[in-house]
CSV table of C-alpha atoms in Angstrom, one decimal:
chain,number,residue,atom,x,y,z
A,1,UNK,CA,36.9,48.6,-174.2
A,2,UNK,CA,34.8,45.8,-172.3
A,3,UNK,CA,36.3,42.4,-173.3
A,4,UNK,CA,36.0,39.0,-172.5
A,5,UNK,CA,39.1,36.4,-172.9
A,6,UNK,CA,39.2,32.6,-172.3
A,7,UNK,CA,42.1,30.3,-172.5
A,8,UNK,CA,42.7,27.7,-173.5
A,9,UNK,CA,41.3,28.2,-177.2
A,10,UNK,CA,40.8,24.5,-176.9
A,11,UNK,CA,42.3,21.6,-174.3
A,12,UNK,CA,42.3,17.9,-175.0
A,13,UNK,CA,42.6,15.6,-171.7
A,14,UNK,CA,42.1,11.9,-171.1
A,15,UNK,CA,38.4,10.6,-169.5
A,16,UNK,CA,38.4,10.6,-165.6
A,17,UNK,CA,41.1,14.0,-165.9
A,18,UNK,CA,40.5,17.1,-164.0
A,19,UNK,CA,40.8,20.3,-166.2
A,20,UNK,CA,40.5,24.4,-165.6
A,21,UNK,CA,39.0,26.8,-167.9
A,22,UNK,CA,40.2,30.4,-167.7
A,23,UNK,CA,38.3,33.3,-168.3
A,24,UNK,CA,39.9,37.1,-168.0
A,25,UNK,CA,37.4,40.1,-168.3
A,26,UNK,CA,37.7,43.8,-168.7
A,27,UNK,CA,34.2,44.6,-168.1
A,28,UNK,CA,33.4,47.3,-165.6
A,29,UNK,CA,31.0,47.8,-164.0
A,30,UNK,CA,30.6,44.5,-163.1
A,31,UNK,CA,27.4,43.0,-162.9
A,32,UNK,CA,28.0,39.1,-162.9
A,33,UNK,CA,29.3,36.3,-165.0
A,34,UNK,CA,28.0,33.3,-166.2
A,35,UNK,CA,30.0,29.5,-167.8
A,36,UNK,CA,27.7,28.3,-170.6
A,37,UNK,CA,28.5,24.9,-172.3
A,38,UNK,CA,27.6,24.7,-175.9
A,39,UNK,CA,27.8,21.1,-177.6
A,40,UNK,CA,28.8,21.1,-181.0
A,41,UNK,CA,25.4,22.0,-183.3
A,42,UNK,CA,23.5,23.0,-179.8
A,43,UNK,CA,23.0,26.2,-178.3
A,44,UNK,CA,24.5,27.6,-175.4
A,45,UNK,CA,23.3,25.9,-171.6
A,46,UNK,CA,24.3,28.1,-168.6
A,47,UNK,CA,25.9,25.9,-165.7
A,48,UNK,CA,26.6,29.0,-163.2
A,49,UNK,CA,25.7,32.6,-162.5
A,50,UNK,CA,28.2,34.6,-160.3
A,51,UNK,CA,27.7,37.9,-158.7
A,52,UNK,CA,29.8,40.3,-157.3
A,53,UNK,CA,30.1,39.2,-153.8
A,54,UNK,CA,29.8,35.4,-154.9
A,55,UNK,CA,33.6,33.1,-154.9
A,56,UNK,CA,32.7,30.0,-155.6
A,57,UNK,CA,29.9,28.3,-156.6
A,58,UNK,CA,29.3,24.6,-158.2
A,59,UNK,CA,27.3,22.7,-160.1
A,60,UNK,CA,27.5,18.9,-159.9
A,61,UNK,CA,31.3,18.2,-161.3
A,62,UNK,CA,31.6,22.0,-162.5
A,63,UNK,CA,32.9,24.6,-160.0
A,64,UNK,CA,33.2,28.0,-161.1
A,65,UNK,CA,35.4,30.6,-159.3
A,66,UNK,CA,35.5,33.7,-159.5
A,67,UNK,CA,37.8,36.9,-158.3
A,68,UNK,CA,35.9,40.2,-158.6
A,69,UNK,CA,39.5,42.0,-157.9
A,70,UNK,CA,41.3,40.6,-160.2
A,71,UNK,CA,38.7,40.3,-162.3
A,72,UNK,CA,39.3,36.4,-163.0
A,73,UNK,CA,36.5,33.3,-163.1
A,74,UNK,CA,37.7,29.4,-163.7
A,75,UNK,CA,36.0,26.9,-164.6
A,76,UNK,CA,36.8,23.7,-163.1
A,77,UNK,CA,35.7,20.2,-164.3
A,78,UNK,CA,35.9,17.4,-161.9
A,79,UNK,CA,36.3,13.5,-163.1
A,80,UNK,CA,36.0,14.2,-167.0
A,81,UNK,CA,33.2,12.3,-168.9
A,82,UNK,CA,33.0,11.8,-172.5
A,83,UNK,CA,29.7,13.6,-172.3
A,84,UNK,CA,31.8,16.9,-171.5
A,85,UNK,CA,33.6,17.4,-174.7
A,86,UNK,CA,32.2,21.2,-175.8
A,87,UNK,CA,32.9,24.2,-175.9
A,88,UNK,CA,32.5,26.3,-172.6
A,89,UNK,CA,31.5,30.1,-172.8
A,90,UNK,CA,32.2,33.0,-170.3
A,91,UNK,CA,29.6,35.7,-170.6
A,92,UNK,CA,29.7,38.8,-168.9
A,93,UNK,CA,27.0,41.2,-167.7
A,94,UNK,CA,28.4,45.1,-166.8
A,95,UNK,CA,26.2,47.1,-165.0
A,96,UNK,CA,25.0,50.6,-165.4
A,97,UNK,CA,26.8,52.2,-168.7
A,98,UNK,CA,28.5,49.1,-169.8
A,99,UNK,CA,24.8,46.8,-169.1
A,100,UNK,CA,25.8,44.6,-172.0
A,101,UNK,CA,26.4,41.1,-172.4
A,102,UNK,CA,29.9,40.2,-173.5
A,103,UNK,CA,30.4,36.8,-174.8
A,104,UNK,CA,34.0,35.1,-174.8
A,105,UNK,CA,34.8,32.8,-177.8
A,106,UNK,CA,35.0,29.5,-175.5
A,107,UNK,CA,37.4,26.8,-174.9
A,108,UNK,CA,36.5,23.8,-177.2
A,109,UNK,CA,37.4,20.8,-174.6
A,110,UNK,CA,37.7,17.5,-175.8
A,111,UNK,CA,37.3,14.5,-173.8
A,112,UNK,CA,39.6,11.4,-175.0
A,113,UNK,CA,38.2,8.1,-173.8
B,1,UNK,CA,8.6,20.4,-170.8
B,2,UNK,CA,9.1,24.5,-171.3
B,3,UNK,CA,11.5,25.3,-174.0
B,4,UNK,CA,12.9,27.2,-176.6
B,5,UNK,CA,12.2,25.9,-180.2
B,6,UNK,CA,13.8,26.5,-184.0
B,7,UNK,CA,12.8,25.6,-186.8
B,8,UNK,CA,14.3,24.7,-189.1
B,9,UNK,CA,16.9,23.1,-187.8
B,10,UNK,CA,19.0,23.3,-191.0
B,11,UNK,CA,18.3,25.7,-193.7
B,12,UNK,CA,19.5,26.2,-197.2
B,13,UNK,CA,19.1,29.0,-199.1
B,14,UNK,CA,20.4,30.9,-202.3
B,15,UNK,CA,22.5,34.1,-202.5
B,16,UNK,CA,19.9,36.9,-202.7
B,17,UNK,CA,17.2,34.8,-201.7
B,18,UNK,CA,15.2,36.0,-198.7
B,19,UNK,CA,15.0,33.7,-195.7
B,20,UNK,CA,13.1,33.3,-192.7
B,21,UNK,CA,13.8,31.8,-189.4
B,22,UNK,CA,11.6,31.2,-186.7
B,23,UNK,CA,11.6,31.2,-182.9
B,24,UNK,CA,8.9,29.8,-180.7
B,25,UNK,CA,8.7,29.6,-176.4
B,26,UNK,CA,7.2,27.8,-173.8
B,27,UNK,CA,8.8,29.8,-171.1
B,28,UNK,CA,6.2,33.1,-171.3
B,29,UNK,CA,9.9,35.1,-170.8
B,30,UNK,CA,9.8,38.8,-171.4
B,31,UNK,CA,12.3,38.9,-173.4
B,32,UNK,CA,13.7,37.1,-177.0
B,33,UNK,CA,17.5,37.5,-178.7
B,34,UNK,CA,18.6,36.3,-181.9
B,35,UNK,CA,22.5,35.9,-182.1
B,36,UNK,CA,24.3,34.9,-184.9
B,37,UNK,CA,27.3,32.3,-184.4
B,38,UNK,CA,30.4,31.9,-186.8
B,39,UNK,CA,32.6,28.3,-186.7
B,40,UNK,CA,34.6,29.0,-183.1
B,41,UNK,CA,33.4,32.5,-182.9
B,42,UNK,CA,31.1,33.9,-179.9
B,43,UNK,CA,27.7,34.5,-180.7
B,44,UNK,CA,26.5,37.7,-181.6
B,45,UNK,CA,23.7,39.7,-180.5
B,46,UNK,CA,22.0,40.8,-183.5
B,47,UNK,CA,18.8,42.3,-181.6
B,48,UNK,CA,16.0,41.8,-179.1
B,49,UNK,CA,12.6,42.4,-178.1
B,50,UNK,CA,11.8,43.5,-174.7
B,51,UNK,CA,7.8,42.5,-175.2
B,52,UNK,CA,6.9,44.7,-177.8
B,53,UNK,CA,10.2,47.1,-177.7
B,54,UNK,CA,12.5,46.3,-180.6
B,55,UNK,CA,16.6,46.5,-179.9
B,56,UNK,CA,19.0,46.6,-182.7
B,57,UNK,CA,22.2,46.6,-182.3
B,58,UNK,CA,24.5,49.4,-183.5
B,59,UNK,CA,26.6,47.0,-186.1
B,60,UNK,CA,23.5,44.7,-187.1
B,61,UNK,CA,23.3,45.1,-190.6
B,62,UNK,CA,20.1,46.7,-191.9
B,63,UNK,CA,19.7,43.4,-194.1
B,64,UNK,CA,18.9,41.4,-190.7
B,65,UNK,CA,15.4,42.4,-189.8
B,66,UNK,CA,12.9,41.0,-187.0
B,67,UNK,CA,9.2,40.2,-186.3
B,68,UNK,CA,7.5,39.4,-183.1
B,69,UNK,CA,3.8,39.0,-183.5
B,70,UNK,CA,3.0,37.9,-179.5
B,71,UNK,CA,5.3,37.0,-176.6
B,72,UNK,CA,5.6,33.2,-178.0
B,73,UNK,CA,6.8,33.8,-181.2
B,74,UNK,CA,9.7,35.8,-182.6
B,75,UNK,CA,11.5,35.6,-186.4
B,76,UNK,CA,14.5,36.3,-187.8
B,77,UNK,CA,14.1,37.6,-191.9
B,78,UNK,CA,17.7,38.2,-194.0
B,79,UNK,CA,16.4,40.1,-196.5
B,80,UNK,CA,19.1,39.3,-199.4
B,81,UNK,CA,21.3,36.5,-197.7
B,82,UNK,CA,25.2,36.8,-198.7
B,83,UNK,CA,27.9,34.0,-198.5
B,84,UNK,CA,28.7,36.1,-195.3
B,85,UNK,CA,25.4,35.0,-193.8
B,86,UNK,CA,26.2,32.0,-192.8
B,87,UNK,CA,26.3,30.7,-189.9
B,88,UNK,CA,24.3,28.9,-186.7
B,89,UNK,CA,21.8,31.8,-185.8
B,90,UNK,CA,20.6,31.0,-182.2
B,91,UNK,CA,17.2,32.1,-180.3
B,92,UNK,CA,17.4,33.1,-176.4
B,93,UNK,CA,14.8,33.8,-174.2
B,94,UNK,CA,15.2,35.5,-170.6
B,95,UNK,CA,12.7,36.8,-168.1
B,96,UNK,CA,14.1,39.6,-168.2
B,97,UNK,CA,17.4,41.4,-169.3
B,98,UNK,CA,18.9,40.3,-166.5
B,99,UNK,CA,18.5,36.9,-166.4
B,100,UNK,CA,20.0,33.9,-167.5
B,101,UNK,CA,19.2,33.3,-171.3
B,102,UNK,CA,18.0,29.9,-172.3
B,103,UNK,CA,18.8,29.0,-176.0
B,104,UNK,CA,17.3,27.5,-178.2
B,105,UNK,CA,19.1,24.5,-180.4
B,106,UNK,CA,20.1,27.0,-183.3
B,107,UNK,CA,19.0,27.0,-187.0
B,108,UNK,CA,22.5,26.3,-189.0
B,109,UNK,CA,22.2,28.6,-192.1
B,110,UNK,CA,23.5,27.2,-195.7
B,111,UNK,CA,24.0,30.3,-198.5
B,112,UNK,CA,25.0,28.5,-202.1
């Protein structure tokens, strides 16, 4: 069965803290993976898109790995504002006969000031 | 500035009592999604439109229905809304199926 699993559930760290989201998939064929954040009465607001072929890629104070053979993405936050407290969704595309989207349930991050 | 719009932001409604939610974008995309979200739960795709072509999902009950009358606008009708209902139903739009989805802000669903 194509799943998606993110851990932490949820993380609490201190402003100006580094942090790393997990994310764990099952989905194959892989097609690519995407980190959404999602603050709290918001919808979803996608930060990266990795491909296959694709190990790294940032976006401002978010880097996103990600290890096609292991089948393992991170999300790493850099310098933690108070403006990053949400929840942070891995979404995975398959490819072919597993072409769906699979959604993880997040990691609720909380940024303490 | 191109976007994905809800309305309403909040709605209440009462068990039994059919509701609609609408979807609007600025984005011309191909494509529109309606999930629904529970309290720490991963949305769920309840169906899209592919322009015209309708996609349930297997498990969508049959008391979710949708509309989309042109590429701008899409809604979302619960026929006879249970306590189960609700929940934050989010609208996505993508170029195509492919693509990354831009959501909308969600319409947060109230059943008394």
């Amino acid at each position: 069965k194509n799943q998606v699993e993110q851990s932490p559930q949820s993380l609490i760290i201190l402003e100006g803290k580094n942090c790393t989201l997990q994310c764990n998939y099952t989905v194959s064929p892989f097609s690519n993976l995407r980190w959404y954040k999602q603050d709290t009465g918001r919808g979803p607001v996608s930060l990266t898109i990795m491909t296959f072929s694709e190990n790294t890629k940032s976006n401002g104070r978010y880097t996103a790995t990600l290890d096609a053979d292991t089948k393992q993405s991170s999300l790493h936050i850099t310098a933690s504002q108070l403006s990053d407290s949400a929840s942070y969704i891995c979404v995975v595309r398959g490819f072919g006969s597993a072409s769906k989207i699979i959604f993880g349930s997040g990691t609720r991050l909380s940024i303490r000031p | 500035d191109a976007m994905v719009i809800q309305n309403p932001r909040y709605q209440v409604t009462q068990f039994g009592k059919p509701v609609t939610l609408s979807c609007s974008q600025t984005l011309n995309h191909n494509v529109m999604y309606w999930y629904q979200q529970k309290s720490s739960q991963a949305p769920k795709l309840l169906f899209h439109y592919y322009d015209k072509d309708f996609n349930n999902e297997a498990d969508t009950p049959d008391n979710f229905q949708s509309r989309r009358p042109n590429t701008s606008f899409c809604f979302l009708d619960i026929r006879s809304p249970g306590l189960g209902d609700a929940a934050m139903y989010l609208c996505a739009t993508s170029r195509v199926t492919e693509d990354t989805q831009y959501f909308g802000p969600g319409t947060r669903l109230t059943v008394l």
